[in-house]
């Protein structure tokens, strides 16, 4: 936290310096080749650059701090789990506490299965991409295959991102081959999005491909990229909770064996 505050203060001082001494900066740069109307644009560009650098620096620092905190959480996860378990048994009836713990354990299992399933999906797509690029005869097949597999973790946006570098790199090699690569990656994405991905994720988290696709669409429309990534495990968790609730209500009515 001390370093974060120091960096924040330093970037604020730089920003104020550029505001106060903009005239000095303008003199240091040769503006003889510019018209007067460009001076405001240059000032805005410089200040915007400083703002972006400051924002990026703070985001990077927060990301690194998040990694450190995550390591400590993983290291002491048994301690936190025991504390949570003791708290539930202390505050709730024994049956309710046991049911709550069972639900959280099942959610944890589903989320792990989702990560494993998504990783398997990306691995298969990456291998297929390498094989296809080798057959087409495109350059850097292994490198582009790795890029395709890694970016497959990002729903919807990932396919577009992996098409761009593959097309650009291949275009400098041969324009016709670049078109073939673009078409191949597009078809590979359709195969992954319409069959392979829902099939693997559905089998991993225990929900049908229909709910996989539907949850991704709803999660993306509501929460953007993050929503698309976590929508499938969240849907599976909701299914677990609803299933437990329905079973409980049916048992109370003695209808569980009939339905």
mmCIF file of C-alpha atoms in Angstrom:
data_model
loop_
_atom_site.group_PDB
_atom_site.id
_atom_site.type_symbol
_atom_site.label_atom_id
_atom_site.label_comp_id
_atom_site.label_asym_id
_atom_site.label_seq_id
_atom_site.Cartn_x
_atom_site.Cartn_y
_atom_site.Cartn_z
ATOM 1 C CA UNK A 1 0.000 0.000 0.000
ATOM 2 C CA UNK A 2 2.852 2.430 0.694
ATOM 3 C CA UNK A 3 4.326 1.953 -2.768
ATOM 4 C CA UNK A 4 0.898 2.304 -4.356
ATOM 5 C CA UNK A 5 0.348 5.642 -2.624
ATOM 6 C CA UNK A 6 3.813 6.834 -3.604
ATOM 7 C CA UNK A 7 3.268 5.921 -7.264
ATOM 8 C CA UNK A 8 -0.165 7.536 -7.222
ATOM 9 C CA UNK A 9 1.255 10.761 -5.743
ATOM 10 C CA UNK A 10 4.111 10.767 -8.260
ATOM 11 C CA UNK A 11 1.782 10.331 -11.226
ATOM 12 C CA UNK A 12 -0.453 13.070 -9.855
ATOM 13 C CA UNK A 13 2.533 15.412 -9.623
ATOM 14 C CA UNK A 14 3.515 14.601 -13.200
ATOM 15 C CA UNK A 15 -0.023 15.323 -14.341
ATOM 16 C CA UNK A 16 -0.073 18.675 -12.503
ATOM 17 C CA UNK A 17 3.373 19.548 -13.879
ATOM 18 C CA UNK A 18 2.168 19.008 -17.435
ATOM 19 C CA UNK A 19 -0.867 21.167 -16.790
ATOM 20 C CA UNK A 20 1.109 24.031 -15.199
ATOM 21 C CA UNK A 21 4.000 24.039 -17.643
ATOM 22 C CA UNK A 22 2.241 23.200 -20.865
ATOM 23 C CA UNK A 23 3.637 26.382 -22.383
ATOM 24 C CA UNK A 24 7.179 25.220 -21.588
ATOM 25 C CA UNK A 25 6.505 21.829 -23.179
ATOM 26 C CA UNK A 26 5.090 23.545 -26.237
ATOM 27 C CA UNK A 27 8.297 25.559 -26.590
ATOM 28 C CA UNK A 28 10.473 22.474 -26.177
ATOM 29 C CA UNK A 29 8.726 20.839 -29.141
ATOM 30 C CA UNK A 30 9.216 22.356 -32.528
ATOM 31 C CA UNK A 31 5.735 23.646 -33.336
ATOM 32 C CA UNK A 32 6.865 25.737 -36.286
ATOM 33 C CA UNK A 33 5.559 23.054 -38.638
ATOM 34 C CA UNK A 34 2.157 22.969 -36.951
ATOM 35 C CA UNK A 35 -0.647 25.441 -37.080
ATOM 36 C CA UNK A 36 -1.947 27.027 -33.910
ATOM 37 C CA UNK A 37 -5.025 24.851 -33.832
ATOM 38 C CA UNK A 38 -2.908 21.733 -33.178
ATOM 39 C CA UNK A 39 -1.541 22.983 -29.853
ATOM 40 C CA UNK A 40 -4.744 22.094 -28.008
ATOM 41 C CA UNK A 41 -4.737 18.643 -29.565
ATOM 42 C CA UNK A 42 -1.141 18.035 -28.452
ATOM 43 C CA UNK A 43 -1.949 19.134 -24.900
ATOM 44 C CA UNK A 44 -4.942 16.813 -24.779
ATOM 45 C CA UNK A 45 -2.921 13.924 -26.193
ATOM 46 C CA UNK A 46 -0.123 14.359 -23.635
ATOM 47 C CA UNK A 47 -2.486 14.616 -20.692
ATOM 48 C CA UNK A 48 -4.511 11.658 -21.934
ATOM 49 C CA UNK A 49 -1.334 9.596 -22.287
ATOM 50 C CA UNK A 50 -0.343 10.373 -18.703
ATOM 51 C CA UNK A 51 -3.842 9.441 -17.539
ATOM 52 C CA UNK A 52 -3.735 6.135 -19.415
ATOM 53 C CA UNK A 53 -0.268 5.329 -18.070
ATOM 54 C CA UNK A 54 -1.438 6.093 -14.536
ATOM 55 C CA UNK A 55 -4.526 3.912 -14.939
ATOM 56 C CA UNK A 56 -2.526 1.060 -16.476
ATOM 57 C CA UNK A 57 0.081 1.241 -13.703
ATOM 58 C CA UNK A 58 -2.543 1.077 -10.968
ATOM 59 C CA UNK A 59 -4.307 -1.812 -12.720
ATOM 60 C CA UNK A 60 -1.019 -3.695 -13.040
ATOM 61 C CA UNK A 61 -0.218 -3.136 -9.374
ATOM 62 C CA UNK A 62 -3.695 -4.319 -8.341
ATOM 63 C CA UNK A 63 -3.290 -7.391 -10.557
ATOM 64 C CA UNK A 64 0.041 -8.284 -8.940
ATOM 65 C CA UNK A 65 -1.386 -7.735 -5.462
ATOM 66 C CA UNK A 66 -4.321 -9.957 -6.411
ATOM 67 C CA UNK A 67 -1.925 -12.743 -7.402
ATOM 68 C CA UNK A 68 -0.087 -12.478 -4.064
ATOM 69 C CA UNK A 69 -3.366 -12.545 -2.115
ATOM 70 C CA UNK A 70 -4.549 -15.527 -4.158
ATOM 71 C CA UNK A 71 -1.383 -17.441 -3.258
ATOM 72 C CA UNK A 72 -1.995 -16.834 0.449
ATOM 73 C CA UNK A 73 -5.654 -17.824 0.105
ATOM 74 C CA UNK A 74 -4.691 -21.089 -1.597
ATOM 75 C CA UNK A 75 -2.009 -21.739 0.997
ATOM 76 C CA UNK A 76 -4.451 -21.366 3.896
ATOM 77 C CA UNK A 77 -7.600 -22.648 2.180
ATOM 78 C CA UNK A 78 -8.020 -25.490 4.705
ATOM 79 C CA UNK A 79 -7.945 -22.974 7.559
ATOM 80 C CA UNK A 80 -10.580 -20.784 5.900
ATOM 81 C CA UNK A 81 -12.732 -23.801 5.063
ATOM 82 C CA UNK A 82 -12.632 -24.970 8.697
ATOM 83 C CA UNK A 83 -13.477 -21.465 9.943
ATOM 84 C CA UNK A 84 -16.413 -21.255 7.539
ATOM 85 C CA UNK A 85 -17.640 -24.703 8.578
ATOM 86 C CA UNK A 86 -17.457 -23.861 12.276
ATOM 87 C CA UNK A 87 -19.279 -20.569 11.671
ATOM 88 C CA UNK A 88 -22.131 -22.287 9.831
ATOM 89 C CA UNK A 89 -22.597 -24.935 12.521
ATOM 90 C CA UNK A 90 -22.506 -22.216 15.179
ATOM 91 C CA UNK A 91 -25.127 -19.978 13.523
ATOM 92 C CA UNK A 92 -27.437 -22.464 11.756
ATOM 93 C CA UNK A 93 -29.244 -25.660 12.717
ATOM 94 C CA UNK A 94 -27.191 -28.789 12.150
ATOM 95 C CA UNK A 95 -29.235 -29.994 9.183
ATOM 96 C CA UNK A 96 -29.210 -26.606 7.457
ATOM 97 C CA UNK A 97 -25.471 -26.177 8.038
ATOM 98 C CA UNK A 98 -24.728 -29.636 6.626
ATOM 99 C CA UNK A 99 -26.888 -28.972 3.557
ATOM 100 C CA UNK A 100 -25.185 -25.601 2.984
ATOM 101 C CA UNK A 101 -21.728 -27.153 3.211
ATOM 102 C CA UNK A 102 -22.739 -29.928 0.794
ATOM 103 C CA UNK A 103 -23.986 -27.344 -1.713
ATOM 104 C CA UNK A 104 -20.749 -25.341 -1.515
ATOM 105 C CA UNK A 105 -18.671 -28.498 -1.927
ATOM 106 C CA UNK A 106 -20.696 -29.434 -5.005
ATOM 107 C CA UNK A 107 -20.277 -25.907 -6.393
ATOM 108 C CA UNK A 108 -16.532 -26.138 -5.852
ATOM 109 C CA UNK A 109 -16.467 -29.460 -7.690
ATOM 110 C CA UNK A 110 -18.487 -28.007 -10.596
ATOM 111 C CA UNK A 111 -16.215 -24.977 -10.942
ATOM 112 C CA UNK A 112 -13.120 -27.189 -10.983
ATOM 113 C CA UNK A 113 -14.712 -29.414 -13.615
ATOM 114 C CA UNK A 114 -15.540 -26.327 -15.692
ATOM 115 C CA UNK A 115 -11.927 -25.112 -15.638
ATOM 116 C CA UNK A 116 -10.715 -28.602 -16.584
ATOM 117 C CA UNK A 117 -13.315 -28.890 -19.349
ATOM 118 C CA UNK A 118 -12.521 -25.453 -20.753
ATOM 119 C CA UNK A 119 -8.795 -26.250 -20.716
ATOM 120 C CA UNK A 120 -9.454 -29.527 -22.558
ATOM 121 C CA UNK A 121 -11.575 -27.681 -25.112
ATOM 122 C CA UNK A 122 -8.803 -25.137 -25.723
ATOM 123 C CA UNK A 123 -6.202 -27.908 -26.023
ATOM 124 C CA UNK A 124 -8.259 -29.789 -28.633
ATOM 125 C CA UNK A 125 -8.896 -26.607 -30.635
ATOM 126 C CA UNK A 126 -5.210 -25.682 -30.481
ATOM 127 C CA UNK A 127 -4.123 -29.118 -31.719
ATOM 128 C CA UNK A 128 -6.710 -29.059 -34.519
ATOM 129 C CA UNK A 129 -5.526 -25.573 -35.479
ATOM 130 C CA UNK A 130 -1.904 -26.726 -35.731
ATOM 131 C CA UNK A 131 -2.881 -29.740 -37.851
ATOM 132 C CA UNK A 132 -5.088 -27.664 -40.133
ATOM 133 C CA UNK A 133 -2.474 -24.935 -40.603
ATOM 134 C CA UNK A 134 0.155 -27.556 -41.441
ATOM 135 C CA UNK A 135 -2.165 -29.070 -44.061
ATOM 136 C CA UNK A 136 -2.920 -25.640 -45.534
ATOM 137 C CA UNK A 137 0.782 -24.833 -45.596
ATOM 138 C CA UNK A 138 0.649 -21.626 -43.587
ATOM 139 C CA UNK A 139 3.722 -20.306 -41.765
ATOM 140 C CA UNK A 140 4.320 -20.589 -38.009
ATOM 141 C CA UNK A 141 1.656 -23.274 -37.600
ATOM 142 C CA UNK A 142 2.723 -24.155 -34.048
ATOM 143 C CA UNK A 143 2.812 -20.520 -32.909
ATOM 144 C CA UNK A 144 -0.577 -19.699 -34.443
ATOM 145 C CA UNK A 145 -2.045 -22.914 -33.041
ATOM 146 C CA UNK A 146 -0.947 -21.919 -29.538
ATOM 147 C CA UNK A 147 -2.491 -18.456 -30.025
ATOM 148 C CA UNK A 148 -5.761 -19.997 -31.234
ATOM 149 C CA UNK A 149 -5.894 -22.389 -28.268
ATOM 150 C CA UNK A 150 -5.098 -19.773 -25.621
ATOM 151 C CA UNK A 151 -7.525 -17.169 -26.982
ATOM 152 C CA UNK A 152 -10.238 -19.837 -27.049
ATOM 153 C CA UNK A 153 -10.578 -19.210 -23.303
ATOM 154 C CA UNK A 154 -12.276 -15.892 -24.182
ATOM 155 C CA UNK A 155 -15.865 -16.465 -25.338
ATOM 156 C CA UNK A 156 -17.107 -14.672 -28.478
ATOM 157 C CA UNK A 157 -14.259 -12.117 -28.550
ATOM 158 C CA UNK A 158 -11.577 -14.816 -28.578
ATOM 159 C CA UNK A 159 -12.387 -16.117 -32.091
ATOM 160 C CA UNK A 160 -12.091 -12.614 -33.537
ATOM 161 C CA UNK A 161 -8.820 -11.977 -31.725
ATOM 162 C CA UNK A 162 -7.278 -15.223 -32.953
ATOM 163 C CA UNK A 163 -8.337 -14.582 -36.538
ATOM 164 C CA UNK A 164 -6.547 -11.228 -36.713
ATOM 165 C CA UNK A 165 -2.935 -12.314 -35.969
ATOM 166 C CA UNK A 166 -3.319 -15.511 -37.997
ATOM 167 C CA UNK A 167 -4.540 -13.557 -41.031
ATOM 168 C CA UNK A 168 -1.957 -10.763 -40.760
ATOM 169 C CA UNK A 169 1.019 -13.093 -40.294
ATOM 170 C CA UNK A 170 -0.072 -15.364 -43.135
ATOM 171 C CA UNK A 171 -0.906 -12.411 -45.410
ATOM 172 C CA UNK A 172 2.729 -11.318 -45.529
ATOM 173 C CA UNK A 173 3.616 -14.876 -46.462
ATOM 174 C CA UNK A 174 0.923 -15.373 -49.130
ATOM 175 C CA UNK A 175 -2.433 -13.551 -49.502
ATOM 176 C CA UNK A 176 -4.256 -16.570 -50.887
ATOM 177 C CA UNK A 177 -3.042 -18.766 -48.040
ATOM 178 C CA UNK A 178 -4.158 -16.050 -45.605
ATOM 179 C CA UNK A 179 -7.706 -16.299 -46.959
ATOM 180 C CA UNK A 180 -7.618 -20.098 -46.525
ATOM 181 C CA UNK A 181 -6.346 -19.697 -42.954
ATOM 182 C CA UNK A 182 -9.100 -17.192 -42.187
ATOM 183 C CA UNK A 183 -11.740 -19.534 -43.569
ATOM 184 C CA UNK A 184 -10.297 -22.514 -41.685
ATOM 185 C CA UNK A 185 -10.262 -20.698 -38.336
ATOM 186 C CA UNK A 186 -13.832 -19.508 -38.938
ATOM 187 C CA UNK A 187 -15.011 -23.080 -39.579
ATOM 188 C CA UNK A 188 -13.023 -24.292 -36.573
ATOM 189 C CA UNK A 189 -14.780 -21.710 -34.429
ATOM 190 C CA UNK A 190 -18.193 -22.866 -35.660
ATOM 191 C CA UNK A 191 -17.283 -26.450 -34.799
ATOM 192 C CA UNK A 192 -16.127 -25.414 -31.342
ATOM 193 C CA UNK A 193 -18.967 -23.027 -30.568
ATOM 194 C CA UNK A 194 -21.830 -25.168 -31.832
ATOM 195 C CA UNK A 195 -20.720 -28.684 -30.878
ATOM 196 C CA UNK A 196 -17.362 -29.291 -29.168
ATOM 197 C CA UNK A 197 -17.509 -26.554 -26.524
ATOM 198 C CA UNK A 198 -21.100 -27.182 -25.367
ATOM 199 C CA UNK A 199 -20.494 -30.942 -25.460
ATOM 200 C CA UNK A 200 -17.362 -30.847 -23.283
ATOM 201 C CA UNK A 201 -18.601 -28.161 -20.893
ATOM 202 C CA UNK A 202 -22.011 -29.786 -20.625
ATOM 203 C CA UNK A 203 -20.470 -33.133 -19.724
ATOM 204 C CA UNK A 204 -18.040 -31.450 -17.309
ATOM 205 C CA UNK A 205 -20.493 -29.370 -15.299
ATOM 206 C CA UNK A 206 -23.563 -31.569 -15.793
ATOM 207 C CA UNK A 207 -25.777 -29.248 -17.840
ATOM 208 C CA UNK A 208 -27.063 -29.649 -21.378
ATOM 209 C CA UNK A 209 -25.474 -27.836 -24.348
ATOM 210 C CA UNK A 210 -28.651 -25.735 -24.661
ATOM 211 C CA UNK A 211 -28.117 -24.247 -21.212
ATOM 212 C CA UNK A 212 -24.405 -23.754 -21.914
ATOM 213 C CA UNK A 213 -25.131 -21.608 -24.988
ATOM 214 C CA UNK A 214 -28.051 -19.810 -23.314
ATOM 215 C CA UNK A 215 -26.054 -18.978 -20.184
ATOM 216 C CA UNK A 216 -23.175 -17.573 -22.248
ATOM 217 C CA UNK A 217 -25.553 -15.359 -24.239
ATOM 218 C CA UNK A 218 -27.334 -14.057 -21.124
ATOM 219 C CA UNK A 219 -24.126 -13.611 -19.133
ATOM 220 C CA UNK A 220 -22.466 -11.736 -21.987
ATOM 221 C CA UNK A 221 -25.434 -9.411 -22.503
ATOM 222 C CA UNK A 222 -25.624 -8.559 -18.791
ATOM 223 C CA UNK A 223 -21.996 -8.504 -17.624
ATOM 224 C CA UNK A 224 -19.855 -8.481 -20.766
ATOM 225 C CA UNK A 225 -16.703 -10.564 -21.099
ATOM 226 C CA UNK A 226 -16.562 -11.596 -17.434
ATOM 227 C CA UNK A 227 -20.188 -12.672 -17.575
ATOM 228 C CA UNK A 228 -19.516 -14.888 -20.592
ATOM 229 C CA UNK A 229 -16.627 -16.611 -18.843
ATOM 230 C CA UNK A 230 -18.335 -17.352 -15.497
ATOM 231 C CA UNK A 231 -21.889 -17.839 -16.786
ATOM 232 C CA UNK A 232 -21.588 -21.606 -17.317
ATOM 233 C CA UNK A 233 -20.365 -22.542 -13.799
ATOM 234 C CA UNK A 234 -22.823 -20.086 -12.234
ATOM 235 C CA UNK A 235 -25.684 -21.692 -14.194
ATOM 236 C CA UNK A 236 -24.539 -25.112 -13.008
ATOM 237 C CA UNK A 237 -24.426 -23.852 -9.415
ATOM 238 C CA UNK A 238 -27.956 -22.430 -9.716
ATOM 239 C CA UNK A 239 -29.066 -25.790 -11.056
ATOM 240 C CA UNK A 240 -27.581 -27.524 -8.002
ATOM 241 C CA UNK A 241 -29.358 -25.204 -5.578
ATOM 242 C CA UNK A 242 -32.701 -25.510 -7.407
ATOM 243 C CA UNK A 243 -32.352 -29.276 -7.607
ATOM 244 C CA UNK A 244 -31.734 -29.511 -3.853
ATOM 245 C CA UNK A 245 -34.675 -27.201 -3.151
ATOM 246 C CA UNK A 246 -37.032 -29.139 -5.418
ATOM 247 C CA UNK A 247 -35.986 -32.471 -3.879
ATOM 248 C CA UNK A 248 -36.562 -31.052 -0.399
ATOM 249 C CA UNK A 249 -40.029 -29.759 -1.262
ATOM 250 C CA UNK A 250 -41.023 -33.013 -2.986
ATOM 251 C CA UNK A 251 -39.817 -35.079 -0.019
ATOM 252 C CA UNK A 252 -41.962 -33.011 2.323
ATOM 253 C CA UNK A 253 -44.974 -33.784 0.110
ATOM 254 C CA UNK A 254 -43.960 -37.447 -0.336
ATOM 255 C CA UNK A 255 -43.880 -36.970 -4.105
ATOM 256 C CA UNK A 256 -40.171 -37.539 -4.804
ATOM 257 C CA UNK A 257 -40.626 -41.203 -5.734
ATOM 258 C CA UNK A 258 -43.563 -40.443 -8.009
ATOM 259 C CA UNK A 259 -41.871 -37.670 -10.070
#
